[in-house]
CSV table of C-alpha atoms and ligand atoms in Angstrom, one decimal:
chain,number,residue,atom,x,y,z
A,1,MET,CA,0.0,0.0,0.0
A,2,ALA,CA,1.3,3.4,-0.9
A,3,VAL,CA,2.4,5.6,2.0
A,4,GLN,CA,0.1,8.4,2.8
A,5,ARG,CA,1.4,11.9,2.2
A,6,PHE,CA,0.4,14.6,4.7
A,7,LEU,CA,0.4,18.4,4.1
A,8,ASN,CA,1.0,21.6,6.0
A,9,HIS,CA,-2.0,23.8,6.9
A,10,ILE,CA,-1.2,27.3,5.7
A,11,GLY,CA,-3.3,30.1,4.3
A,12,GLY,CA,-6.5,28.4,5.3
A,13,ALA,CA,-5.8,25.2,3.2
A,14,TRP,CA,-3.9,22.0,3.3
A,15,VAL,CA,-0.8,22.6,1.1
A,16,ALA,CA,2.4,21.0,0.0
A,17,PRO,CA,5.7,22.4,1.3
A,18,THR,CA,7.5,24.8,-1.1
A,19,THR,CA,10.6,22.7,-0.6
A,20,GLY,CA,9.0,19.7,-2.1
A,21,ARG,CA,10.7,17.6,0.6
A,22,TYR,CA,9.0,15.0,2.8
A,23,ALA,CA,10.3,12.6,5.4
A,24,PRO,CA,8.9,9.3,6.7
A,25,ASN,CA,7.3,9.1,10.1
A,26,VAL,CA,8.1,5.7,11.6
A,27,ASN,CA,6.9,3.7,14.6
A,28,PRO,CA,9.8,3.7,17.1
A,29,ALA,CA,8.7,0.2,18.3
A,30,ASP,CA,9.1,-1.1,14.8
A,31,HIS,CA,10.9,1.0,12.2
A,32,ARG,CA,9.5,-1.0,9.3
A,33,ASP,CA,6.1,0.4,10.1
A,34,VAL,CA,5.8,3.8,8.2
A,35,ILE,CA,2.9,5.9,9.3
A,36,GLY,CA,3.2,8.5,6.5
A,37,GLU,CA,5.3,11.1,4.9
A,38,PHE,CA,5.3,14.5,6.3
A,39,PRO,CA,6.6,17.8,5.0
A,40,ARG,CA,10.1,19.2,5.7
A,41,SER,CA,9.2,22.8,5.4
A,42,GLY,CA,11.5,25.8,4.8
A,43,ALA,CA,11.6,29.5,5.3
A,44,ALA,CA,9.2,30.2,2.5
A,45,ASP,CA,6.5,28.1,4.1
A,46,VAL,CA,7.0,29.9,7.4
A,47,GLN,CA,6.8,33.2,5.5
A,48,ALA,CA,3.4,32.2,3.9
A,49,ALA,CA,2.2,31.0,7.3
A,50,ALA,CA,3.1,34.2,9.0
A,51,ALA,CA,1.3,36.3,6.3
A,52,SER,CA,-1.8,34.2,6.7
A,53,ALA,CA,-1.6,34.2,10.5
A,54,ALA,CA,-1.5,38.0,10.4
A,55,ARG,CA,-4.9,38.0,8.6
A,56,GLY,CA,-6.2,35.4,11.0
A,57,PHE,CA,-5.2,37.6,13.9
A,58,ALA,CA,-6.9,40.6,12.5
A,59,GLN,CA,-10.2,38.6,12.4
A,60,TRP,CA,-9.8,36.6,15.7
A,61,LYS,CA,-8.8,39.5,18.0
A,62,ARG,CA,-12.2,41.1,17.2
A,63,THR,CA,-14.1,37.9,18.3
A,64,PRO,CA,-15.3,38.3,21.9
A,65,ALA,CA,-13.2,36.1,24.3
A,66,PRO,CA,-16.2,34.1,25.5
A,67,LEU,CA,-16.9,33.1,21.9
A,68,ARG,CA,-13.3,32.2,21.4
A,69,GLY,CA,-13.7,30.0,24.5
A,70,ASP,CA,-16.8,28.3,22.9
A,71,VAL,CA,-14.6,27.1,20.1
A,72,LEU,CA,-12.2,25.5,22.7
A,73,ARG,CA,-15.1,23.8,24.4
A,74,ARG,CA,-16.1,22.1,21.1
A,75,VAL,CA,-12.4,21.2,20.7
A,76,GLY,CA,-12.6,19.5,24.1
A,77,ASP,CA,-15.7,17.6,23.1
A,78,LEU,CA,-14.1,16.5,19.9
A,79,LEU,CA,-10.9,15.3,21.6
A,80,ALA,CA,-13.0,13.4,24.2
A,81,GLY,CA,-15.0,11.7,21.4
A,82,ARG,CA,-11.8,10.6,19.6
A,83,LYS,CA,-9.7,9.9,22.7
A,84,GLU,CA,-9.0,6.2,22.0
A,85,GLU,CA,-8.3,6.8,18.3
A,86,ILE,CA,-5.8,9.6,19.1
A,87,ALA,CA,-4.2,7.6,21.9
A,88,THR,CA,-3.7,4.7,19.5
A,89,LEU,CA,-2.2,6.7,16.7
A,90,MET,CA,0.0,8.6,19.2
A,91,THR,CA,1.4,5.4,20.6
A,92,ARG,CA,2.2,4.3,17.1
A,93,GLU,CA,4.3,7.3,16.3
A,94,MET,CA,5.7,8.1,19.8
A,95,GLY,CA,5.9,4.7,21.5
A,96,LYS,CA,4.6,5.2,25.0
A,97,PRO,CA,2.0,2.7,26.2
A,98,LEU,CA,-1.7,3.3,25.6
A,99,ALA,CA,-2.4,4.1,29.2
A,100,GLU,CA,0.0,7.0,28.9
A,101,THR,CA,-1.2,8.3,25.6
A,102,ARG,CA,-4.7,8.3,26.9
A,103,GLY,CA,-3.4,10.4,29.7
A,104,ASP,CA,-1.7,12.7,27.2
A,105,VAL,CA,-5.1,13.2,25.3
A,106,GLN,CA,-6.8,13.7,28.6
A,107,GLU,CA,-4.4,16.5,29.5
A,108,GLY,CA,-5.4,18.2,26.2
A,109,ILE,CA,-9.1,17.8,27.0
A,110,ASP,CA,-8.6,19.3,30.5
A,111,THR,CA,-6.7,22.2,28.9
A,112,ALA,CA,-9.4,22.8,26.4
A,113,TYR,CA,-12.2,22.9,29.0
A,114,TYR,CA,-10.1,25.2,31.3
A,115,ALA,CA,-9.4,27.5,28.3
A,116,ALA,CA,-13.1,27.5,27.4
A,117,THR,CA,-14.1,29.0,30.8
A,118,GLU,CA,-11.1,31.3,30.8
A,119,GLY,CA,-12.7,33.1,27.9
A,120,ARG,CA,-15.3,34.3,30.4
A,121,ARG,CA,-12.6,35.5,32.9
A,122,LEU,CA,-9.4,37.0,31.4
A,123,PHE,CA,-9.6,39.3,34.5
A,124,GLY,CA,-8.2,42.8,34.6
A,125,HIS,CA,-8.3,45.0,37.7
A,126,THR,CA,-10.3,48.1,38.5
A,127,VAL,CA,-8.5,50.2,41.1
A,128,PRO,CA,-9.2,53.5,42.7
A,129,SER,CA,-7.5,56.6,41.2
A,130,GLU,CA,-5.7,59.0,43.4
A,131,LEU,CA,-7.8,61.8,41.8
A,132,ALA,CA,-11.5,62.3,42.2
A,133,ASN,CA,-13.9,61.6,39.3
A,134,LYS,CA,-11.3,59.4,37.6
A,135,TRP,CA,-11.3,55.7,37.0
A,136,ALA,CA,-8.3,53.5,36.6
A,137,MET,CA,-8.3,49.9,35.2
A,138,SER,CA,-6.2,47.3,33.5
A,139,PHE,CA,-7.3,44.8,31.0
A,140,ARG,CA,-5.7,42.1,28.7
A,141,ARG,CA,-5.1,42.5,25.0
A,142,PRO,CA,-3.9,39.9,22.5
A,143,ILE,CA,-0.4,40.2,21.1
A,144,GLY,CA,-0.4,38.9,17.6
A,145,VAL,CA,1.0,35.7,16.0
A,146,ALA,CA,2.3,33.1,18.4
A,147,GLY,CA,4.9,30.6,17.2
A,148,LEU,CA,4.9,27.3,19.0
A,149,VAL,CA,7.8,24.9,18.8
A,150,THR,CA,6.9,21.6,20.6
A,151,PRO,CA,8.7,18.4,21.5
A,152,PHE,CA,8.0,14.7,20.8
A,153,ASN,CA,7.3,13.4,24.3
A,154,PHE,CA,3.8,14.8,24.8
A,155,PRO,CA,2.5,15.0,21.2
A,156,LEU,CA,-0.9,16.4,22.1
A,157,ALA,CA,-0.7,17.8,25.6
A,158,ILE,CA,2.1,20.2,25.0
A,159,PRO,CA,0.8,21.7,21.8
A,160,THR,CA,-2.6,22.2,23.5
A,161,TRP,CA,-1.0,23.8,26.6
A,162,LYS,CA,0.5,26.4,24.3
A,163,ALA,CA,-2.1,26.8,21.6
A,164,PHE,CA,-5.3,26.9,23.6
A,165,PRO,CA,-4.4,29.7,26.0
A,166,ALA,CA,-2.8,31.6,23.0
A,167,LEU,CA,-6.1,31.3,21.1
A,168,VAL,CA,-8.4,32.2,24.0
A,169,CYS,CA,-6.3,35.3,24.5
A,170,GLY,CA,-7.0,36.3,20.9
A,171,ASN,CA,-3.7,35.4,19.1
A,172,SER,CA,-3.3,33.4,16.0
A,173,VAL,CA,-1.0,30.4,16.1
A,174,ILE,CA,1.7,28.8,14.0
A,175,LEU,CA,2.5,25.3,15.3
A,176,LYS,CA,5.8,23.6,14.4
A,177,PRO,CA,5.5,20.2,16.0
A,178,ALA,CA,8.4,17.9,16.6
A,179,GLU,CA,9.3,16.0,13.4
A,180,ASP,CA,8.9,12.7,15.2
A,181,VAL,CA,5.2,13.2,16.1
A,182,PRO,CA,3.6,15.0,13.2
A,183,HIS,CA,0.5,12.8,12.9
A,184,THR,CA,-0.9,13.8,16.3
A,185,ALA,CA,-0.4,17.5,15.4
A,186,HIS,CA,-2.2,16.9,12.1
A,187,VAL,CA,-5.3,15.5,13.9
A,188,LEU,CA,-5.2,18.4,16.5
A,189,VAL,CA,-5.4,20.9,13.7
A,190,GLU,CA,-8.2,19.0,12.0
A,191,ILE,CA,-10.1,19.1,15.2
A,192,LEU,CA,-9.5,22.9,15.7
A,193,LEU,CA,-10.9,23.5,12.2
A,194,GLU,CA,-13.9,21.2,12.8
A,195,ALA,CA,-14.7,23.0,16.0
A,196,GLY,CA,-15.1,26.3,14.0
A,197,LEU,CA,-11.7,28.0,14.4
A,198,PRO,CA,-11.4,30.4,11.5
A,199,PRO,CA,-8.9,28.7,9.1
A,200,GLU,CA,-6.3,31.4,9.0
A,201,VAL,CA,-6.1,31.5,12.8
A,202,ILE,CA,-4.2,28.2,12.9
A,203,GLN,CA,-1.2,27.3,10.7
A,204,LEU,CA,0.6,24.0,10.9
A,205,VAL,CA,4.1,23.9,9.5
A,206,HIS,CA,5.8,20.5,9.7
A,207,GLY,CA,9.6,20.1,9.6
A,208,ASP,CA,12.8,20.0,11.6
A,209,GLY,CA,15.1,22.6,13.0
A,210,GLU,CA,15.2,24.5,9.7
A,211,ALA,CA,11.5,25.4,9.9
A,212,GLY,CA,11.7,26.0,13.7
A,213,GLN,CA,14.5,28.5,13.2
A,214,ALA,CA,12.7,30.3,10.4
A,215,LEU,CA,9.7,30.6,12.8
A,216,VAL,CA,11.8,31.9,15.7
A,217,GLU,CA,13.5,34.4,13.4
A,218,HIS,CA,10.4,35.7,11.6
A,219,PRO,CA,9.7,39.3,12.4
A,220,GLY,CA,6.0,38.8,12.1
A,221,VAL,CA,5.9,36.4,15.0
A,222,PRO,CA,6.3,38.4,18.2
A,223,VAL,CA,5.5,35.5,20.6
A,224,ILE,CA,7.5,32.3,20.8
A,225,SER,CA,6.9,29.4,23.1
A,226,PHE,CA,9.5,26.6,23.1
A,227,THR,CA,9.8,23.3,24.9
A,228,GLY,CA,12.9,21.2,24.3
A,229,SER,CA,16.5,20.9,25.1
A,230,THR,CA,18.4,23.6,27.1
A,231,GLU,CA,20.9,23.8,24.3
A,232,THR,CA,18.4,24.6,21.6
A,233,GLY,CA,16.5,26.8,24.1
A,234,SER,CA,19.6,29.0,24.6
A,235,ARG,CA,19.8,29.6,20.8
A,236,VAL,CA,16.1,30.4,20.7
A,237,GLY,CA,16.7,32.8,23.6
A,238,GLU,CA,19.5,34.6,21.9
A,239,THR,CA,17.4,35.1,18.7
A,240,CYS,CA,14.4,36.3,20.6
A,241,GLY,CA,16.5,38.6,22.7
A,242,ARG,CA,17.9,40.2,19.6
A,243,LEU,CA,14.5,40.6,18.1
A,244,HIS,CA,12.7,41.7,21.3
A,245,LYS,CA,10.3,38.8,21.2
A,246,ARG,CA,8.2,37.6,24.1
A,247,LEU,CA,9.6,34.1,24.9
A,248,SER,CA,8.6,31.2,27.1
A,249,LEU,CA,11.2,28.4,27.5
A,250,GLU,CA,10.6,25.0,29.1
A,251,MET,CA,13.7,23.0,29.0
A,252,GLY,CA,15.7,20.3,30.7
A,253,GLY,CA,15.5,18.7,34.1
A,254,LYS,CA,17.5,16.5,36.5
A,255,ASN,CA,14.7,15.7,38.8
A,256,ALA,CA,15.3,13.9,42.1
A,257,GLN,CA,13.1,11.7,44.2
A,258,ILE,CA,14.3,11.8,47.9
A,259,VAL,CA,13.4,8.8,50.1
A,260,LEU,CA,14.1,9.4,53.8
A,261,ASP,CA,14.5,6.7,56.5
A,262,ASP,CA,11.0,7.2,57.8
A,263,ALA,CA,9.2,6.9,54.4
A,264,ASP,CA,6.6,4.4,53.4
A,265,LEU,CA,9.0,2.3,51.2
A,266,GLU,CA,6.3,0.5,49.2
A,267,LEU,CA,4.8,3.8,48.3
A,268,ALA,CA,8.2,5.3,47.4
A,269,LEU,CA,8.9,2.3,45.3
A,270,GLU,CA,5.7,2.7,43.2
A,271,GLY,CA,6.6,6.3,42.8
A,272,VAL,CA,10.1,5.8,41.5
A,273,LEU,CA,9.2,3.1,39.1
A,274,TRP,CA,6.6,5.4,37.5
A,275,GLY,CA,8.7,8.5,37.7
A,276,ALA,CA,11.9,7.0,36.3
A,277,PHE,CA,10.7,4.5,33.7
A,278,GLY,CA,7.3,5.9,32.7
A,279,THR,CA,7.5,7.4,29.2
A,280,THR,CA,10.8,5.5,29.0
A,281,GLY,CA,12.3,8.4,31.1
A,282,GLN,CA,11.5,10.8,28.2
A,283,ARG,CA,9.8,13.5,30.3
A,284,CYS,CA,11.2,16.8,31.4
A,285,THR,CA,9.9,15.8,34.8
A,286,ALA,CA,11.3,12.2,34.7
A,287,THR,CA,13.0,11.0,37.9
A,288,SER,CA,16.6,10.7,36.9
A,289,ARG,CA,18.2,10.9,40.4
A,290,LEU,CA,17.1,8.8,43.4
A,291,ILE,CA,18.5,10.2,46.7
A,292,LEU,CA,18.3,7.6,49.4
A,293,GLN,CA,19.0,8.1,53.1
A,294,ALA,CA,21.6,5.7,54.4
A,295,GLY,CA,19.3,3.8,56.8
A,296,ILE,CA,17.1,2.5,53.9
A,297,HIS,CA,19.6,2.7,51.0
A,298,ASP,CA,20.5,-1.0,50.6
A,299,ARG,CA,17.0,-2.4,51.3
A,300,PHE,CA,15.4,0.1,48.9
A,301,VAL,CA,17.9,-0.6,46.1
A,302,THR,CA,17.1,-4.3,46.4
A,303,MET,CA,13.4,-3.7,46.3
A,304,LEU,CA,13.8,-1.4,43.3
A,305,HIS,CA,16.0,-3.8,41.4
A,306,ASP,CA,13.5,-6.7,41.8
A,307,ARG,CA,10.6,-4.7,40.6
A,308,ALA,CA,12.4,-2.9,37.8
A,309,LYS,CA,13.8,-6.1,36.3
A,310,ALA,CA,10.2,-7.4,35.9
A,311,LEU,CA,9.1,-4.4,33.7
A,312,ARG,CA,8.0,-5.5,30.3
A,313,LEU,CA,9.3,-3.7,27.2
A,314,GLY,CA,7.4,-3.7,24.0
A,315,ASP,CA,4.9,-2.1,21.6
A,316,GLY,CA,2.8,0.3,23.7
A,317,ARG,CA,-0.3,-0.9,21.9
A,318,VAL,CA,0.1,-4.4,23.3
A,319,ALA,CA,-1.6,-5.1,26.6
A,320,GLY,CA,0.9,-5.7,29.4
A,321,THR,CA,3.6,-3.4,28.0
A,322,ASP,CA,5.1,-1.3,30.8
A,323,VAL,CA,7.9,0.5,28.9
A,324,GLY,CA,7.9,1.5,25.3
A,325,PRO,CA,10.9,2.3,23.0
A,326,LEU,CA,13.1,5.4,22.9
A,327,ILE,CA,12.0,7.9,20.2
A,328,HIS,CA,14.9,7.2,17.8
A,329,GLU,CA,18.3,5.7,17.3
A,330,GLU,CA,20.1,8.9,18.1
A,331,SER,CA,18.4,9.0,21.5
A,332,ARG,CA,19.3,5.4,22.2
A,333,GLU,CA,23.0,6.1,21.3
A,334,LYS,CA,22.9,9.0,23.8
A,335,VAL,CA,21.6,6.8,26.6
A,336,GLU,CA,24.2,4.2,25.8
A,337,ARG,CA,26.9,6.8,25.8
A,338,TYR,CA,25.9,7.9,29.3
A,339,VAL,CA,26.0,4.3,30.6
A,340,GLY,CA,29.6,4.2,29.4
A,341,ILE,CA,30.4,7.5,31.0
A,342,ALA,CA,28.9,6.2,34.3
A,343,ARG,CA,31.2,3.1,34.2
A,344,GLU,CA,34.2,5.2,33.4
A,345,GLU,CA,33.5,7.5,36.3
A,346,GLY,CA,33.2,4.7,38.8
A,347,ALA,CA,29.5,4.0,39.2
A,348,SER,CA,28.2,0.5,38.7
A,349,VAL,CA,25.3,-0.8,36.7
A,350,ALA,CA,22.9,-2.6,39.1
A,351,LEU,CA,20.4,-3.3,36.3
A,352,GLY,CA,20.1,-3.0,32.6
A,353,GLY,CA,22.7,-0.8,30.8
A,354,SER,CA,22.1,-2.2,27.3
A,355,ARG,CA,20.0,-2.2,24.3
A,356,ALA,CA,17.0,-4.6,24.3
A,357,THR,CA,16.9,-6.4,21.0
A,358,ALA,CA,15.4,-9.8,21.7
A,359,GLY,CA,12.6,-11.1,19.6
A,360,ALA,CA,10.0,-8.5,18.7
A,361,LEU,CA,12.1,-5.8,20.1
A,362,ALA,CA,14.7,-6.1,17.3
A,363,HIS,CA,13.1,-3.6,15.0
A,364,GLY,CA,12.6,-0.8,17.6
A,365,THR,CA,14.8,1.5,19.6
A,366,PHE,CA,14.4,-0.3,23.0
A,367,PHE,CA,16.7,0.1,26.0
A,368,ASP,CA,16.6,-1.8,29.2
A,369,PRO,CA,15.5,0.1,32.3
A,370,THR,CA,18.8,1.0,33.9
A,371,ILE,CA,19.8,1.6,37.5
A,372,LEU,CA,23.2,3.1,38.3
A,373,VAL,CA,24.5,2.8,41.9
A,374,GLY,CA,27.5,4.2,43.7
A,375,VAL,CA,26.9,7.5,41.8
A,376,ALA,CA,28.8,10.5,43.2
A,377,PRO,CA,27.3,14.0,43.0
A,378,THR,CA,30.2,15.0,40.8
A,379,HIS,CA,29.5,12.3,38.2
A,380,ARG,CA,28.0,13.5,34.9
A,381,VAL,CA,25.1,11.0,35.3
A,382,ALA,CA,24.2,12.9,38.5
A,383,ARG,CA,24.2,16.3,36.7
A,384,GLU,CA,23.3,16.0,33.0
A,385,GLU,CA,19.9,15.3,31.5
A,386,ILE,CA,19.9,11.9,29.8
A,387,PHE,CA,16.2,11.7,28.7
A,388,GLY,CA,16.0,7.9,28.8
A,389,PRO,CA,15.3,5.0,31.3
A,390,VAL,CA,18.4,5.6,33.4
A,391,LEU,CA,18.2,6.2,37.2
A,392,SER,CA,21.2,7.4,39.2
A,393,VAL,CA,21.1,6.4,42.8
A,394,LEU,CA,22.9,8.6,45.4
A,395,ARG,CA,23.3,8.1,49.1
A,396,VAL,CA,23.0,10.8,51.8
A,397,GLY,CA,23.1,10.9,55.6
A,398,SER,CA,20.3,13.3,56.4
A,399,ALA,CA,17.3,15.3,55.0
A,400,GLU,CA,19.5,18.4,54.9
A,401,GLU,CA,22.1,16.7,52.9
A,402,ALA,CA,19.4,15.4,50.5
A,403,PHE,CA,18.0,18.9,50.0
A,404,ALA,CA,21.5,20.3,49.3
A,405,LEU,CA,22.1,17.5,46.8
A,406,ASN,CA,18.7,18.1,45.1
A,407,ASN,CA,19.7,21.8,44.6
A,408,ASP,CA,23.2,21.1,43.5
A,409,VAL,CA,22.4,20.8,39.7
A,410,ALA,CA,21.9,23.4,37.0
A,411,TYR,CA,18.2,22.4,36.5
A,412,GLY,CA,15.1,23.0,38.6
A,413,LEU,CA,11.9,21.5,37.3
A,414,SER,CA,10.4,19.0,39.7
A,415,SER,CA,11.4,17.2,42.9
A,416,SER,CA,9.8,14.7,45.2
A,417,VAL,CA,10.2,13.8,48.9
A,418,TYR,CA,8.9,10.7,50.6
A,419,THR,CA,8.7,11.1,54.4
A,420,ARG,CA,6.1,10.8,57.1
A,421,ASP,CA,7.3,13.9,58.9
A,422,VAL,CA,5.1,16.9,58.2
A,423,HIS,CA,7.9,19.3,59.3
A,424,VAL,CA,10.3,17.8,56.8
A,425,ALA,CA,7.7,17.8,54.0
A,426,PHE,CA,7.0,21.5,54.4
A,427,ARG,CA,10.7,22.3,54.7
A,428,ALA,CA,11.2,20.5,51.4
A,429,MET,CA,8.5,22.6,49.7
A,430,GLN,CA,10.1,25.7,51.0
A,431,ASP,CA,13.8,24.9,50.3
A,432,LEU,CA,14.0,22.7,47.2
A,433,ASP,CA,15.0,24.9,44.2
A,434,ASN,CA,12.3,23.6,41.8
A,435,GLY,CA,9.2,24.9,40.1
A,436,ILE,CA,7.2,21.9,41.5
A,437,THR,CA,7.8,19.7,44.7
A,438,TYR,CA,5.7,16.6,45.3
A,439,VAL,CA,5.3,15.1,48.8
A,440,ASN,CA,4.8,11.4,48.8
A,441,ALA,CA,4.3,11.4,45.1
A,442,PRO,CA,6.6,11.0,42.1
A,443,THR,CA,8.3,13.8,40.1
A,444,ILE,CA,5.8,13.4,37.3
A,445,GLY,CA,2.1,14.1,37.1
A,446,ALA,CA,1.5,17.8,36.9
A,447,GLU,CA,-2.2,18.8,36.5
A,448,ALA,CA,-3.4,21.0,33.6
A,449,HIS,CA,-4.9,23.7,35.8
A,450,LEU,CA,-1.8,24.5,37.8
A,451,PRO,CA,1.2,26.5,36.7
A,452,PHE,CA,4.0,24.3,35.2
A,453,GLY,CA,7.6,25.1,34.8
A,454,GLY,CA,11.0,25.3,36.5
A,455,VAL,CA,13.7,27.5,37.9
A,456,LYS,CA,17.4,27.9,37.0
A,457,GLN,CA,18.3,26.5,33.6
A,458,THR,CA,15.0,24.7,33.2
A,459,GLY,CA,13.1,27.9,32.1
A,460,ASN,CA,13.1,31.6,31.8
A,461,GLY,CA,10.6,32.5,34.5
A,462,HIS,CA,7.4,31.8,32.7
A,463,ARG,CA,4.9,29.1,33.5
A,464,GLU,CA,2.6,27.0,31.3
A,465,GLY,CA,-0.8,25.7,32.4
A,466,GLY,CA,-3.1,27.1,35.0
A,467,TRP,CA,-3.9,30.8,35.2
A,468,GLU,CA,-0.4,32.2,34.8
A,469,VAL,CA,0.0,31.2,31.1
A,470,TYR,CA,-2.8,33.6,30.2
A,471,GLU,CA,-0.6,36.4,31.2
A,472,PHE,CA,2.2,35.2,28.9
A,473,TYR,CA,-0.1,35.2,25.9
A,474,SER,CA,-1.7,38.6,26.5
A,475,GLU,CA,-0.4,42.1,27.1
A,476,THR,CA,-1.6,44.2,30.0
A,477,LYS,CA,-3.1,47.5,29.0
A,478,VAL,CA,-4.2,50.3,31.4
A,479,GLY,CA,-7.0,52.7,30.8
A,480,TYR,CA,-7.6,55.9,32.7
A,481,VAL,CA,-10.9,57.8,32.3
A,482,ASP,CA,-11.1,61.3,33.8
A,483,TYR,CA,-14.7,62.5,34.0
A,484,SER,CA,-14.0,65.6,36.2
A,485,GLY,CA,-14.1,67.9,33.1
A,486,ARG,CA,-10.9,69.6,34.0
A,487,LEU,CA,-7.2,68.9,33.9
A,488,GLN,CA,-6.2,66.8,36.9
A,489,ARG,CA,-2.5,66.2,37.3
A,490,ALA,CA,-1.5,63.0,38.9
A,491,GLN,CA,1.0,63.4,41.8
A,492,LEU,CA,1.0,67.2,41.5
A,493,ASP,CA,-2.7,67.9,42.2
A,494,THR,CA,-3.0,64.9,44.6
A,495,TYR,CA,-0.4,66.2,47.0
A,496,THR,CA,-0.1,70.0,46.9
A,497,SER,CA,2.8,70.3,49.3
B,501,UN1,C1,7.1,17.2,30.1
B,501,UN1,O1,7.8,16.2,30.6
B,501,UN1,O2,7.6,17.8,29.1
B,501,UN1,O3,3.9,16.4,34.9
B,501,UN1,C2,5.8,17.5,30.5
B,501,UN1,C3,4.0,15.6,33.9
B,501,UN1,C4,3.2,15.8,32.7
B,501,UN1,C5,3.8,16.8,31.8
B,501,UN1,C6,5.2,16.6,31.5
B,501,UN1,N1,1.8,16.2,33.1
B,501,UN1,O4,4.8,14.7,34.0
């Protein structure tokens, strides 16, 4: 059967890329399974998208925000109606098990319904003026065209986190999804159009870094939101700084789960298995360090080893699969390189450490769940993001030492502490340098209606999700209305001496 060719959505229509180039989208669990061919777009495609998005913006910004919200409510309904279908196609192109892709779609549905109601809020403030017969108020205005560059690991949730608030605020959107997961993005755009979004308000430009760079550099795109590596994020930041663009960055993590001597070890075990090996470790929030207090260290490592070795690798669409493949060969090579580095630096591999190629796994990019013990805080595997199923175990003497170790990395997305002591739990929330701290829960699992993001090199101060993201996608404007009928001078006439 001929491989299906997909198109960009630019100028209100499905169109071929001007480059004439396409690339196959393959199933990471079985590279022989080709899902389709997707465009590799270039600067001319981005140019056309920006011109159309400018027209879309002129129309959309005049649509009242509650009606913009109504479109998002229909999007939520359509996503809910197609949840199973989207989860299945997402697992086919991304690899994570169906339970997880269902969760990914659910995060998009939650974001849609939250966005729908936000169309009836978008609060400003009305505050007293210091002068009589004068009103002072602030309100939100849309900004323009928002360029969204999204990663492979949450093919639906992350594009929706960015696009839905941007749209409710009245912006138009150009989406450049990761080249590994274009099919999910295609379906999302189909749904936005079916829900009644005016066609020029959403542009879909498929491609790799070339298209992403053209989008970031385009002068007609004043807002950029990027999720991906810290290295690429730095380059995006430099460009946006030079062009004075509004930029939200969500980048790497080196998230730790801390287990203290008084913890419920069974609970902590469930947490670390899910946090470290869920999504094959390919989450910004994945647990990549396990900090154990000395009193439970050896026992916990044994418990973890026994459970982790029973995890089943495979095609995420097959019932019983716990861990799917890595997204592509380059990513597997990176993981393998880090296991080599760990050995050279003196850590030992307690479990895994190699490619998984037996039987049906031979045609995918699988890697065994890996536990590294005897890791020192100075080791690279304790400091650098690996983005795979590799967990580095570190030993500490006290809660204080665990907190200091948690903070001793360049990243600051999420952290987790398992303890029964409420004093220690609250100290952790206060003192851990992360955007999110979980108590007695793993480092993953953020909910769509709370702000999401990290400190230090994880981000640049913005948050996605929840109420805060609406401030990123809108501009504050202030209005003063003086109905005194005479010139009133602020500061001067307020205080005459
Ligand atoms: C990411 O890893 O990029 O908190 C996002 C979580 C998910 C989102 C992760 N809700 O793990």
